[in-house]
mmCIF file of C-alpha atoms and ligand atoms in Angstrom:
data_model
loop_
_atom_site.group_PDB
_atom_site.id
_atom_site.type_symbol
_atom_site.label_atom_id
_atom_site.label_comp_id
_atom_site.label_asym_id
_atom_site.label_seq_id
_atom_site.Cartn_x
_atom_site.Cartn_y
_atom_site.Cartn_z
ATOM 1 C CA MET A 1 -61.935 -100.523 -43.933
ATOM 2 C CA ALA A 2 -63.367 -103.581 -42.268
ATOM 3 C CA LYS A 3 -62.086 -106.431 -40.107
ATOM 4 C CA ARG A 4 -61.926 -109.851 -41.843
ATOM 5 C CA LYS A 5 -61.882 -113.095 -40.208
ATOM 6 C CA ILE A 6 -58.460 -114.827 -39.901
ATOM 7 C CA VAL A 7 -58.057 -118.269 -41.113
ATOM 8 C CA LYS A 8 -56.636 -120.812 -38.494
ATOM 9 C CA PHE A 9 -54.082 -123.520 -38.827
ATOM 10 C CA GLY A 10 -55.567 -126.694 -40.208
ATOM 11 C CA ASP A 11 -57.432 -124.866 -42.861
ATOM 12 C CA ASP A 12 -56.298 -126.089 -46.367
ATOM 13 C CA ILE A 13 -56.152 -122.461 -47.725
ATOM 14 C CA LEU A 14 -52.927 -121.853 -45.578
ATOM 15 C CA ARG A 15 -51.301 -124.639 -47.510
ATOM 16 C CA LYS A 16 -51.913 -123.312 -51.086
ATOM 17 C CA LYS A 17 -49.548 -121.244 -53.275
ATOM 18 C CA CYS A 18 -50.887 -117.912 -54.071
ATOM 19 C CA ARG A 19 -51.274 -116.293 -57.231
ATOM 20 C CA ASP A 20 -49.307 -113.051 -58.355
ATOM 21 C CA VAL A 21 -51.356 -110.007 -58.248
ATOM 22 C CA THR A 22 -52.029 -108.579 -61.783
ATOM 23 C CA ASP A 23 -54.489 -105.798 -61.033
ATOM 24 C CA PHE A 24 -53.362 -102.882 -58.901
ATOM 25 C CA ASP A 25 -57.057 -101.729 -58.589
ATOM 26 C CA ASP A 26 -59.314 -100.649 -55.778
ATOM 27 C CA ARG A 27 -60.183 -104.321 -55.067
ATOM 28 C CA LEU A 28 -56.509 -104.795 -54.044
ATOM 29 C CA TRP A 29 -56.507 -101.595 -51.970
ATOM 30 C CA VAL A 30 -59.530 -102.642 -50.037
ATOM 31 C CA LEU A 31 -57.919 -105.993 -49.305
ATOM 32 C CA LEU A 32 -54.747 -104.352 -48.271
ATOM 33 C CA ASP A 33 -56.647 -101.855 -46.049
ATOM 34 C CA ASP A 34 -58.858 -104.597 -44.505
ATOM 35 C CA MET A 35 -55.543 -106.677 -43.736
ATOM 36 C CA TYR A 36 -54.075 -103.915 -41.992
ATOM 37 C CA GLU A 37 -57.060 -103.190 -39.837
ATOM 38 C CA THR A 38 -57.360 -106.964 -39.127
ATOM 39 C CA MET A 39 -53.565 -107.248 -38.232
ATOM 40 C CA THR A 40 -53.565 -104.242 -36.016
ATOM 41 C CA ALA A 41 -56.790 -105.193 -34.154
ATOM 42 C CA ALA A 42 -55.209 -108.671 -33.584
ATOM 43 C CA ASN A 43 -52.044 -106.796 -32.326
ATOM 44 C CA GLY A 44 -49.961 -108.749 -34.934
ATOM 45 C CA VAL A 45 -46.916 -107.448 -36.763
ATOM 46 C CA GLY A 46 -47.822 -109.131 -40.246
ATOM 47 C CA LEU A 47 -50.568 -110.808 -42.121
ATOM 48 C CA ALA A 48 -50.648 -112.351 -45.387
ATOM 49 C CA ALA A 49 -53.648 -112.503 -47.845
ATOM 50 C CA PRO A 50 -54.302 -116.278 -47.661
ATOM 51 C CA GLN A 51 -54.761 -115.555 -43.927
ATOM 52 C CA VAL A 52 -57.826 -113.803 -44.683
ATOM 53 C CA GLY A 53 -58.877 -116.427 -47.398
ATOM 54 C CA ILE A 54 -57.428 -114.800 -50.413
ATOM 55 C CA LEU A 55 -54.909 -116.640 -52.489
ATOM 56 C CA LYS A 56 -52.965 -113.537 -53.773
ATOM 57 C CA ARG A 57 -49.413 -112.500 -53.174
ATOM 58 C CA ALA A 58 -50.050 -109.847 -50.911
ATOM 59 C CA VAL A 59 -48.703 -108.941 -47.442
ATOM 60 C CA VAL A 60 -48.823 -106.231 -44.705
ATOM 61 C CA ILE A 61 -46.373 -105.722 -42.098
ATOM 62 C CA ASP A 62 -45.925 -103.248 -39.235
ATOM 63 C CA VAL A 63 -43.164 -103.983 -36.758
ATOM 64 C CA GLY A 64 -43.661 -100.619 -35.126
ATOM 65 C CA GLU A 65 -41.795 -98.596 -37.733
ATOM 66 C CA GLY A 66 -44.790 -98.053 -40.067
ATOM 67 C CA ARG A 67 -47.056 -99.733 -42.598
ATOM 68 C CA ILE A 68 -45.443 -101.869 -45.312
ATOM 69 C CA GLU A 69 -47.357 -103.416 -48.200
ATOM 70 C CA LEU A 70 -45.659 -106.002 -50.199
ATOM 71 C CA ILE A 71 -47.261 -107.290 -53.577
ATOM 72 C CA ASN A 72 -45.705 -110.073 -55.389
ATOM 73 C CA PRO A 73 -42.611 -109.999 -52.924
ATOM 74 C CA VAL A 74 -39.313 -111.863 -53.831
ATOM 75 C CA ILE A 75 -36.465 -112.363 -51.244
ATOM 76 C CA THR A 76 -33.250 -111.140 -53.221
ATOM 77 C CA MET A 77 -30.860 -111.435 -50.473
ATOM 78 C CA ALA A 78 -30.638 -113.347 -47.233
ATOM 79 C CA LYS A 79 -27.668 -112.935 -44.848
ATOM 80 C CA GLY A 80 -26.582 -114.320 -41.349
ATOM 81 C CA LYS A 81 -28.850 -115.992 -38.816
ATOM 82 C CA GLN A 82 -31.257 -115.286 -35.939
ATOM 83 C CA ARG A 83 -33.277 -117.685 -33.854
ATOM 84 C CA GLU A 84 -36.317 -116.248 -31.986
ATOM 85 C CA LYS A 85 -39.616 -117.260 -30.615
ATOM 86 C CA GLU A 86 -42.251 -116.818 -33.445
ATOM 87 C CA GLY A 87 -46.006 -116.930 -33.608
ATOM 88 C CA CYS A 88 -48.837 -116.393 -36.104
ATOM 89 C CA LEU A 89 -52.087 -114.819 -36.154
ATOM 90 C CA SER A 90 -53.456 -118.026 -37.571
ATOM 91 C CA SER A 91 -52.430 -119.909 -34.316
ATOM 92 C CA PRO A 92 -52.877 -117.520 -31.454
ATOM 93 C CA ASP A 93 -51.799 -119.963 -28.846
ATOM 94 C CA LEU A 94 -48.802 -121.531 -30.511
ATOM 95 C CA TRP A 95 -45.126 -120.456 -30.375
ATOM 96 C CA GLY A 96 -42.002 -121.889 -31.631
ATOM 97 C CA TYR A 97 -38.251 -121.029 -32.273
ATOM 98 C CA VAL A 98 -37.433 -120.386 -35.711
ATOM 99 C CA GLU A 99 -34.105 -119.850 -37.407
ATOM 100 C CA ARG A 100 -34.211 -117.167 -39.949
ATOM 101 C CA PRO A 101 -31.893 -114.854 -41.866
ATOM 102 C CA ALA A 102 -30.633 -111.935 -39.694
ATOM 103 C CA LYS A 103 -30.875 -109.647 -42.854
ATOM 104 C CA VAL A 104 -33.107 -109.810 -45.991
ATOM 105 C CA LYS A 105 -33.624 -107.664 -49.017
ATOM 106 C CA VAL A 106 -36.974 -107.851 -50.761
ATOM 107 C CA THR A 107 -38.090 -106.597 -54.147
ATOM 108 C CA ALA A 108 -42.003 -106.225 -54.417
ATOM 109 C CA LYS A 109 -44.547 -103.942 -55.961
ATOM 110 C CA ASN A 110 -46.424 -101.481 -54.098
ATOM 111 C CA ARG A 111 -50.161 -101.021 -54.255
ATOM 112 C CA TYR A 112 -49.985 -98.945 -57.301
ATOM 113 C CA GLY A 113 -47.862 -101.581 -59.164
ATOM 114 C CA LYS A 114 -44.504 -99.656 -58.754
ATOM 115 C CA GLU A 115 -41.432 -101.689 -58.011
ATOM 116 C CA ILE A 116 -40.044 -101.259 -54.402
ATOM 117 C CA LYS A 117 -36.952 -102.388 -52.969
ATOM 118 C CA LEU A 118 -36.818 -103.039 -48.831
ATOM 119 C CA GLU A 119 -34.217 -104.089 -46.587
ATOM 120 C CA GLY A 120 -34.954 -105.649 -43.124
ATOM 121 C CA THR A 121 -32.914 -106.742 -40.103
ATOM 122 C CA ASP A 122 -33.984 -108.587 -36.942
ATOM 123 C CA LEU A 123 -37.715 -108.488 -36.371
ATOM 124 C CA LEU A 124 -38.441 -106.946 -39.781
ATOM 125 C CA ALA A 125 -36.302 -109.573 -41.522
ATOM 126 C CA ARG A 126 -38.323 -112.343 -39.726
ATOM 127 C CA ALA A 127 -41.616 -110.762 -40.676
ATOM 128 C CA PHE A 128 -40.528 -110.637 -44.330
ATOM 129 C CA CYS A 129 -39.636 -114.365 -44.344
ATOM 130 C CA HIS A 130 -42.677 -115.509 -42.120
ATOM 131 C CA GLU A 131 -45.232 -113.517 -44.328
ATOM 132 C CA ILE A 132 -43.686 -114.545 -47.779
ATOM 133 C CA ASP A 133 -43.635 -118.206 -46.554
ATOM 134 C CA HIS A 134 -47.364 -117.810 -46.220
ATOM 135 C CA LEU A 135 -47.605 -117.177 -49.839
ATOM 136 C CA ASN A 136 -46.108 -120.424 -50.576
ATOM 137 C CA GLY A 137 -48.058 -122.414 -48.216
ATOM 138 C CA ILE A 138 -45.497 -122.630 -45.540
ATOM 139 C CA ILE A 139 -46.378 -122.064 -41.877
ATOM 140 C CA PHE A 140 -43.799 -121.492 -39.053
ATOM 141 C CA THR A 141 -44.619 -124.770 -37.462
ATOM 142 C CA ASP A 142 -43.109 -126.596 -40.528
ATOM 143 C CA ILE A 143 -39.713 -125.127 -39.745
ATOM 144 C CA ALA A 144 -39.712 -124.394 -35.993
ATOM 145 C CA ASP A 145 -37.056 -126.451 -34.188
ATOM 146 C CA GLU A 146 -38.753 -126.235 -30.969
ATOM 147 C CA MET A 147 -42.300 -125.450 -29.957
ATOM 148 C CA VAL A 148 -43.180 -123.726 -26.776
ATOM 149 C CA GLU A 149 -46.608 -123.656 -24.810
ATOM 150 C CA GLY A 150 -48.269 -120.474 -23.740
ATOM 151 C CA ASP A 151 -48.292 -116.671 -24.672
ATOM 152 C CA ALA A 152 -45.287 -114.972 -26.079
ATOM 153 C CA ASP A 153 -43.115 -113.993 -23.030
HETATM 154 CO CO1 CO B 201 -48.316 -116.155 -39.877
#
């Protein structure tokens, strides 16, 4: 595994729509392993492939409940509302309040191409939405209703 450089806000690559992953091979596995290492080294809870400069629909998440990998994820259900302070590893000094669903269901592939279905509430639901937004070129500042200065809490 190796840490990769995290692309920062302002880079066009964060504004592009990512392609579906079609090859579930060792190249993908190296990418996922590198993304996880990069995310944990930066104390993040989620990272999307475009944040390391790769325009593929791949996401890693760990909100403290273990590692999650989502390939070609689709949100199949969104319910309720939550509004919390949110940040992004591509903008370490920027925070904002974003309204998200309180609960979401996601269908995706795992690293071997097998279909998986996951459900998240609270922080995990927020992470699913935030990271899947990245795959569509959307960053949280696009949808934040209030920006705040300084670090998280
Ligand atoms: Co982000």
